[in-house]
Short mmCIF file of C-alpha atoms and ligand atoms in Angstrom, two decimals:
data_model
loop_
_atom_site.label_atom_id
_atom_site.label_comp_id
_atom_site.label_asym_id
_atom_site.label_seq_id
_atom_site.Cartn_x
_atom_site.Cartn_y
_atom_site.Cartn_z
CA MET E 45 39.47 143.76 173.95
CA PHE E 46 41.24 141.92 176.95
CA GLU E 47 44.75 143.13 177.99
CA THR E 48 47.59 140.30 177.95
CA ARG E 49 50.02 140.75 180.45
CA THR E 50 53.18 138.14 181.34
CA VAL E 51 52.40 136.71 185.00
CA GLY E 52 56.24 136.99 187.03
CA ALA E 53 55.52 134.36 189.43
CA SER E 54 58.30 132.42 189.20
CA THR E 55 60.29 134.38 191.28
CA MET E 56 59.43 132.05 194.38
CA ALA E 57 60.18 128.48 193.62
CA GLY E 58 58.64 126.20 196.16
CA SER E 59 56.48 127.09 198.46
CA GLY E 60 53.56 129.13 197.10
CA ALA E 61 54.41 129.12 193.83
CA HIS E 62 51.35 127.89 192.91
CA SER E 63 49.25 129.88 194.41
CA LEU E 64 51.14 133.12 193.87
CA ALA E 65 50.49 132.07 190.07
CA GLU E 66 47.17 131.49 190.01
CA ILE E 67 46.34 134.70 191.93
CA LEU E 68 48.44 136.74 189.97
CA SER E 69 46.27 135.03 186.95
CA GLN E 70 43.01 136.21 187.82
CA PRO E 71 42.77 138.99 185.97
CA GLN E 72 43.87 137.77 183.04
CA PHE E 73 41.90 134.33 183.13
CA TRP E 74 38.71 136.30 183.73
CA GLY E 75 39.23 138.12 180.56
CA SER E 76 39.43 134.63 178.82
CA CYS E 77 36.34 133.21 180.50
CA LEU E 78 34.10 135.80 179.83
CA GLU E 79 35.24 135.76 176.47
CA ALA E 80 34.37 132.57 175.95
CA LEU E 81 30.78 132.96 178.16
CA GLU E 82 30.07 136.19 174.93
CA ARG E 83 30.87 133.63 172.47
CA LYS E 84 27.60 131.84 173.69
CA GLY E 85 25.79 135.00 173.56
CA SER E 86 23.28 135.25 176.32
CA LEU E 87 23.50 131.99 176.96
CA ALA E 88 19.93 131.20 175.91
CA GLU E 89 20.89 127.57 175.54
CA ILE E 90 22.00 127.16 178.86
CA ARG E 91 19.56 129.02 180.54
CA GLN E 92 16.18 127.40 178.61
CA PRO E 93 15.96 124.30 180.87
CA PHE E 94 15.51 126.78 184.00
CA ARG E 95 13.41 128.81 182.26
CA SER E 96 10.29 127.71 184.73
CA ALA E 97 12.40 128.46 187.75
CA ARG E 98 11.09 131.35 190.78
CA GLU E 99 13.69 130.61 192.86
CA TRP E 100 17.42 129.05 192.67
CA LEU E 101 19.85 127.47 195.24
CA PHE E 102 23.27 127.98 195.25
CA VAL E 103 25.24 124.43 196.36
CA GLY E 104 28.71 123.93 197.01
CA CYS E 105 31.33 122.92 199.92
CA GLY E 106 33.81 124.48 201.49
CA SER E 107 35.20 127.27 199.40
CA SER E 108 32.62 126.74 197.13
CA TYR E 109 30.00 127.19 199.61
CA TYR E 110 31.33 130.84 199.64
CA ILE E 111 30.98 130.89 196.11
CA ALA E 112 27.19 130.32 196.19
CA LEU E 113 27.16 132.80 199.45
CA SER E 114 27.70 135.84 196.99
CA ALA E 115 26.46 134.61 193.80
CA ALA E 116 23.07 134.10 195.39
CA ALA E 117 23.19 137.43 196.78
CA ALA E 118 24.35 139.06 193.52
CA TRP E 119 21.82 136.93 192.17
CA SER E 120 18.62 138.64 193.73
CA SER E 121 19.75 141.71 193.77
CA ILE E 122 20.41 141.11 189.60
CA THR E 123 17.35 139.39 188.68
CA GLY E 124 15.44 140.33 191.68
CA MET E 125 14.62 136.16 192.37
CA ARG E 126 14.36 134.25 195.46
CA ALA E 127 17.82 133.23 196.06
CA ARG E 128 19.34 131.15 198.51
CA ALA E 129 22.96 129.82 199.77
CA ILE E 130 23.22 126.19 201.53
CA PRO E 131 26.14 123.62 202.06
CA ALA E 132 25.86 120.26 200.21
CA SER E 133 25.31 119.15 203.74
CA GLU E 134 22.55 120.87 204.42
CA LEU E 135 20.45 119.51 201.30
CA LEU E 136 21.51 115.85 201.65
CA LEU E 137 21.73 115.82 206.33
CA PHE E 138 18.32 118.12 206.32
CA PRO E 139 16.43 118.17 203.32
CA GLU E 140 13.01 118.61 204.57
CA ILE E 141 14.29 121.97 206.17
CA VAL E 142 16.62 123.13 203.10
CA LEU E 143 13.38 122.11 200.44
CA ALA E 144 10.28 123.14 202.37
CA GLY E 145 7.76 125.60 200.90
CA SER E 146 9.79 125.85 197.82
CA GLU E 147 8.50 125.97 194.33
CA ASP E 148 9.71 126.06 190.54
CA LEU E 149 13.05 125.59 192.18
CA ALA E 150 16.04 125.70 190.05
CA ALA E 151 19.92 124.59 191.58
CA ALA E 152 23.45 126.11 191.03
CA VAL E 153 25.68 123.46 191.92
CA ILE E 154 29.46 124.53 192.56
CA SER E 155 32.44 122.53 192.71
CA ARG E 156 35.61 123.41 191.70
CA SER E 157 36.90 119.43 191.23
CA GLY E 158 33.25 118.55 190.25
CA ARG E 159 34.03 115.20 192.22
CA THR E 160 33.63 116.62 195.81
CA SER E 161 31.46 113.69 197.09
CA GLU E 162 28.58 115.79 199.33
CA ALA E 163 28.37 118.10 195.78
CA VAL E 164 28.00 115.12 193.46
CA ARG E 165 25.83 113.60 195.71
CA ALA E 166 23.41 116.84 196.04
CA ALA E 167 22.78 117.53 192.68
CA GLN E 168 21.98 113.55 192.05
CA VAL E 169 19.39 114.14 194.85
CA LEU E 170 17.94 117.50 193.27
CA GLU E 171 17.87 116.17 189.44
CA ARG E 172 16.71 112.35 190.46
CA GLU E 173 15.16 112.39 193.71
CA LYS E 174 13.54 115.67 194.21
CA ASN E 175 13.12 116.54 190.34
CA ILE E 176 14.53 119.67 190.36
CA ARG E 177 17.28 120.84 187.24
CA VAL E 178 20.49 121.63 188.17
CA LEU E 179 23.28 123.80 186.53
CA ALA E 180 26.44 122.24 187.25
CA VAL E 181 29.69 124.97 187.84
CA THR E 182 32.96 123.24 187.49
CA GLY E 183 36.61 124.67 187.04
CA THR E 184 36.95 120.87 185.78
CA PRO E 185 35.27 119.43 182.63
CA ASP E 186 33.83 115.48 182.34
CA GLN E 187 33.47 115.25 186.25
CA PRO E 188 30.46 113.47 188.25
CA LEU E 189 28.63 116.55 188.76
CA GLU E 190 28.46 117.33 185.04
CA GLN E 191 27.01 113.93 183.99
CA ILE E 192 24.60 114.05 186.75
CA ALA E 193 23.75 117.94 186.06
CA THR E 194 20.90 119.58 183.80
CA ALA E 195 23.76 122.22 182.26
CA THR E 196 26.82 123.20 182.52
CA LEU E 197 28.19 126.77 182.78
CA PRO E 198 30.77 127.17 179.81
CA LEU E 199 34.13 128.41 181.91
CA LEU E 200 37.21 127.63 181.04
CA PRO E 201 39.01 124.71 182.84
CA CYS E 202 40.76 126.61 186.23
CA ASP E 203 43.23 123.97 186.12
CA GLU E 204 44.59 125.22 189.49
CA GLN E 205 48.09 122.83 191.05
CA SER E 206 47.71 124.60 194.50
CA THR E 207 44.78 122.77 197.16
CA VAL E 208 43.81 126.21 197.66
CA MET E 209 41.11 127.89 195.57
CA THR E 210 41.87 131.30 194.13
CA ARG E 211 41.57 131.66 190.46
CA SER E 212 38.67 128.57 190.15
CA PHE E 213 37.05 130.40 193.17
CA THR E 214 36.87 134.14 191.36
CA SER E 215 35.94 132.83 187.82
CA MET E 216 33.60 130.61 189.05
CA LEU E 217 31.61 133.44 191.01
CA VAL E 218 32.47 136.29 187.53
CA GLY E 219 30.22 133.38 185.63
CA LEU E 220 27.35 133.05 187.33
CA GLN E 221 27.58 137.03 188.37
CA TYR E 222 27.44 137.08 184.06
CA LEU E 223 24.88 135.05 183.87
CA ALA E 224 22.75 136.77 186.23
CA ALA E 225 22.99 139.68 184.01
CA CYS E 226 21.79 137.33 180.95
CA GLU E 227 19.17 136.05 183.37
CA ALA E 228 17.96 139.55 183.81
CA ASN E 229 18.64 140.84 180.44
CA ASN E 230 20.91 143.37 181.93
CA SER E 231 22.68 144.46 178.60
CA THR E 232 24.41 148.06 180.65
CA LEU E 233 25.33 145.60 183.08
CA LEU E 234 26.45 142.93 180.71
CA ASN E 235 28.79 145.59 178.98
CA THR E 236 30.72 146.51 181.68
CA PHE E 237 32.21 142.62 182.65
CA SER E 238 34.49 143.55 179.87
CA LYS E 239 36.40 146.26 181.88
CA LEU E 240 37.02 144.46 185.01
CA PRO E 241 40.05 141.84 183.79
CA GLY E 242 41.98 145.32 183.15
CA LEU E 243 40.93 146.88 185.93
CA ALA E 244 41.37 143.90 188.46
CA GLN E 245 45.35 144.34 186.81
CA LYS E 246 45.89 147.61 187.75
CA ALA E 247 44.56 146.87 191.30
CA MET E 248 46.42 143.33 191.77
CA ASP E 249 49.54 145.54 190.19
CA GLY E 250 49.41 148.02 192.93
CA LEU E 251 47.58 145.95 195.99
CA HIS E 252 50.47 142.62 195.94
CA PRO E 253 53.91 144.51 196.99
CA ARG E 254 51.81 146.51 199.51
CA ILE E 255 49.77 143.63 201.12
CA ARG E 256 53.21 141.64 200.83
CA ASP E 257 55.36 143.97 203.05
CA PHE E 258 51.92 144.40 205.64
CA ALA E 259 51.48 141.12 206.18
CA GLY E 260 55.45 139.87 206.26
CA SER E 261 55.93 142.77 208.52
CA ARG E 262 53.52 142.03 211.30
CA HIS E 263 52.07 139.58 213.22
CA PHE E 264 49.06 138.86 214.52
CA ALA E 265 47.31 136.18 217.02
CA ASP E 266 43.93 136.54 215.34
CA TYR E 267 42.19 137.45 211.95
CA VAL E 268 38.68 138.47 211.92
CA CYS E 269 36.75 138.92 208.02
CA LEU E 270 33.70 141.00 207.86
CA GLY E 271 31.44 142.00 205.07
CA GLN E 272 27.74 142.64 204.36
CA GLY E 273 25.36 141.22 201.49
CA PRO E 274 27.21 139.79 198.08
CA LEU E 275 30.96 140.88 200.15
CA TYR E 276 29.68 138.37 203.11
CA GLY E 277 30.73 135.28 200.95
CA LEU E 278 33.83 137.26 200.20
CA ALA E 279 34.38 137.76 203.87
CA CYS E 280 34.05 134.07 204.68
CA GLU E 281 36.50 133.36 202.06
CA THR E 282 39.09 135.74 203.14
CA ALA E 283 39.42 134.28 206.57
CA LEU E 284 39.39 130.53 204.77
CA LYS E 285 41.91 131.61 202.86
CA VAL E 286 43.99 132.90 206.21
CA ASN E 287 43.11 129.60 207.47
CA GLU E 288 44.23 127.02 204.96
CA MET E 289 47.70 128.82 203.66
CA SER E 290 48.66 130.50 207.39
CA VAL E 291 47.28 127.89 209.96
CA SER E 292 46.16 130.98 211.15
CA TYR E 293 42.89 131.68 213.38
CA ALA E 294 40.70 133.57 211.40
CA GLN E 295 36.98 133.78 211.42
CA ASN E 296 34.00 135.86 209.60
CA PHE E 297 31.12 137.54 210.32
CA HIS E 298 28.70 139.89 208.64
CA THR E 299 29.83 143.42 209.67
CA LEU E 300 27.40 144.68 212.02
CA GLU E 301 27.42 141.55 213.60
CA PHE E 302 30.72 141.57 214.65
CA ARG E 303 29.49 144.17 217.55
CA HIS E 304 27.02 141.68 219.33
CA GLY E 305 29.78 139.50 220.96
CA PRO E 306 32.86 138.89 218.46
CA LYS E 307 34.28 142.43 218.97
CA SER E 308 35.26 141.04 222.59
CA ILE E 309 38.70 139.63 220.52
CA VAL E 310 39.55 142.92 219.40
CA GLY E 311 43.42 144.00 220.67
CA PRO E 312 46.46 145.17 218.31
CA GLU E 313 47.48 141.56 217.56
CA THR E 314 44.31 141.33 215.90
CA LEU E 315 43.87 141.93 212.40
CA VAL E 316 40.17 143.05 211.38
CA MET E 317 39.88 142.96 207.47
CA PHE E 318 36.61 145.19 206.31
CA LEU E 319 35.57 144.53 203.20
CA LEU E 320 33.35 147.24 202.77
CA SER E 321 29.97 148.14 200.03
CA GLU E 322 29.10 150.94 198.58
CA GLN E 323 25.22 150.02 199.81
CA GLY E 324 26.21 149.19 203.29
CA TYR E 325 29.29 152.11 203.64
CA ASP E 326 27.99 154.37 206.20
CA ALA E 327 27.12 151.67 209.01
CA GLU E 328 30.10 149.42 207.88
CA CYS E 329 32.15 152.42 208.33
CA GLU E 330 31.07 153.30 212.28
CA VAL E 331 32.22 149.47 212.82
CA LEU E 332 35.79 150.29 211.36
CA GLN E 333 35.82 153.58 213.29
CA GLU E 334 35.02 151.78 216.87
CA VAL E 335 37.38 148.80 216.41
CA LYS E 336 40.04 151.03 215.48
CA GLY E 337 38.94 152.36 218.20
CA LEU E 338 39.16 149.92 220.77
CA GLY E 339 43.13 149.14 219.76
CA GLY E 340 42.79 147.09 216.33
CA THR E 341 45.01 146.49 213.72
CA THR E 342 42.08 147.01 210.45
CA LEU E 343 42.83 146.14 207.05
CA THR E 344 40.04 147.81 204.66
CA VAL E 345 39.17 147.30 201.03
CA THR E 346 37.07 149.43 199.26
CA ASN E 347 36.04 150.74 195.95
CA ARG E 348 35.74 154.58 197.39
CA ALA E 349 37.38 155.39 200.70
CA ASP E 350 36.37 158.94 202.90
CA THR E 351 38.16 160.78 205.45
CA ARG E 352 36.62 158.15 208.06
CA ALA E 353 37.72 154.92 206.79
CA ARG E 354 40.82 156.17 205.96
CA ASP E 355 41.86 157.31 209.03
CA ALA E 356 40.60 154.14 210.49
CA SER E 357 42.79 151.48 208.51
CA ASP E 358 46.35 151.12 208.70
CA CYS E 359 46.25 149.18 205.37
CA LEU E 360 43.71 150.57 202.89
CA ILE E 361 42.90 149.48 199.89
CA GLU E 362 40.82 151.72 197.48
CA PHE E 363 39.93 150.22 194.05
CA ASP E 364 38.61 153.58 192.45
CA PHE E 365 37.14 151.56 189.48
CA GLU E 366 34.15 152.93 187.60
CA LEU E 367 32.04 149.84 187.55
CA PRO E 368 28.41 148.51 189.26
CA GLU E 369 28.73 146.87 192.62
CA LEU E 370 27.46 144.08 191.39
CA VAL E 371 30.40 143.33 188.32
CA ARG E 372 33.38 144.38 190.86
CA LEU E 373 32.86 141.55 193.40
CA ALA E 374 35.75 139.30 193.15
CA PRO E 375 39.01 141.34 193.64
CA TYR E 376 37.32 142.16 197.01
CA VAL E 377 39.10 138.60 198.42
CA PHE E 378 42.93 139.73 196.36
CA ALA E 379 43.93 141.15 199.50
CA GLY E 380 41.95 138.16 201.70
CA GLN E 381 44.12 136.31 199.07
CA MET E 382 47.87 137.66 199.56
CA THR E 383 47.31 137.66 203.33
CA GLY E 384 46.96 134.19 203.57
CA LEU E 385 49.97 133.52 201.03
CA TYR E 386 52.48 135.87 203.11
CA THR E 387 51.41 135.12 206.37
CA GLY E 388 52.16 130.76 205.57
CA LEU E 389 55.67 131.79 203.45
CA LYS E 390 56.61 133.90 206.90
CA LYS E 391 55.77 131.18 209.22
CA GLY E 392 57.27 128.59 206.88
CA LEU E 393 54.30 126.94 205.52
CA ASP E 394 53.70 125.26 201.78
CA PRO E 395 50.53 127.25 201.19
CA ASP E 396 49.97 125.30 198.37
CA ASN E 397 50.26 122.70 200.11
CA PRO E 398 47.82 123.48 203.46
CA ARG E 399 48.11 120.48 206.34
CA HIS E 400 45.41 117.86 206.71
CA LEU E 401 44.05 118.71 203.13
CA SER E 402 43.24 117.54 199.96
CA ARG E 403 42.14 118.86 196.91
CA VAL E 404 39.04 117.28 196.69
CA VAL E 405 37.10 115.46 199.98
CA VAL E 406 36.11 112.51 198.99
CA LEU E 407 33.67 110.43 200.79
CA ASP E 408 32.54 106.92 201.36
CA GLU E 409 29.02 106.60 199.99
CA GLU E 410 27.67 105.64 203.17
CA ALA E 411 29.29 109.01 204.54
CA VAL E 412 26.75 110.62 201.99
CA SER E 413 23.49 108.83 202.63
CA GLU E 414 21.14 111.54 202.62
CA GLN E 415 18.70 111.24 205.42
CA THR E 416 15.42 111.10 203.83
CA GLU E 417 13.20 111.08 206.90
CA PRO E 418 14.02 113.49 209.76
CA ALA E 419 15.72 111.38 212.13
CA GLN E 420 13.44 109.80 215.00
CA SER E 421 13.15 111.88 218.48
C1 LIG R 82 35.67 122.05 197.66
C2 LIG R 82 36.95 122.18 198.72
C3 LIG R 82 37.88 123.28 198.22
C4 LIG R 82 38.89 123.43 199.82
C5 LIG R 82 40.01 122.11 199.79
C6 LIG R 82 39.11 121.19 199.36
O1 LIG R 82 36.18 121.67 196.62
O2 LIG R 82 36.28 122.57 200.24
O3 LIG R 82 37.14 124.28 198.86
O4 LIG R 82 39.97 124.87 199.39
O5 LIG R 82 40.46 122.52 198.20
O6 LIG R 82 37.50 120.79 198.77
P1 LIG R 82 35.07 121.66 195.60
O7 LIG R 82 33.75 121.13 195.35
O8 LIG R 82 35.44 122.96 194.71
O9 LIG R 82 36.04 120.81 194.42
#
């Protein structure tokens, strides 16, 4: 059912080898994750404790928070339910703001390691102090998050060697999109997931050498990543990958927000990366044309481009997938992952081990104790 392929990642001994192998392995890994989820049928057992939920909160830190942003948007679009994404720290420091007016709430807490202190503490607060059921979404089984949560999404261990999240990011997002389709009992959508790995593999094979040459042959002083709707979380992750893997200055915005001030930074040495949605294509494409007109360098990722996008893009990645937009989200981060990797390698860095970063952010108890009472003014 799913194509199998060997990944020739061993070409680059040393710097970035883990990140490249893990980036290239994503389509195949999604295939295995989806098979495991399909074996669980409609995930009825996992969903049972959350059936009274009328609203979902998606919680995470770093890349896992950006999964939460895209997953919450996809959840609302697919299920019609209200869904929000928050960094775990917001729940710990301002619970009254996050939980105000919420009823029948359920929460998905996302963490590759399952050990990040803020994420674990947030799950404890939700389950044990706020009586809100938690679904753990993690790439590492048998960790504190899974032990605290009411249930865990049955994904395969992501087992990443690189400090930066790539395969874990996309597989946890695809898993949550699949769960949303089960929740909506949308068999049409569910049946399309099986096509995603094969199509994504072709896209990966096509864009890898192009981004390697594009990122490897040009110098940029600034990076901007733009996206709307479910693609906004992926724009944030794209900027983070450029930050982490190449220690470059990268920012993210909602595409149309870029006009309201930030576009003042545009110049030939600014790479503006557009994740163009289908639903907002026309409006987002106008910003692309405007940025090109201001002399910016543009890299565009979209499913199908028209001449406006083709003419305004210095590098155009076009998927041409016969898949609903809400199923084909994850491949939109491939170009950002590769840009971060090859820009880091060009700068003589090791993208597997970004400076100042550890794989897991573990804080002492004191640092994650939540503010039960709003600070006295
Ligand atoms: C989240 C995270 C990563 C970041 C770095 C530190 O970890 O912030 O996003 O790249 O590796 O940890 P987790 O809670 O998903 O394990």
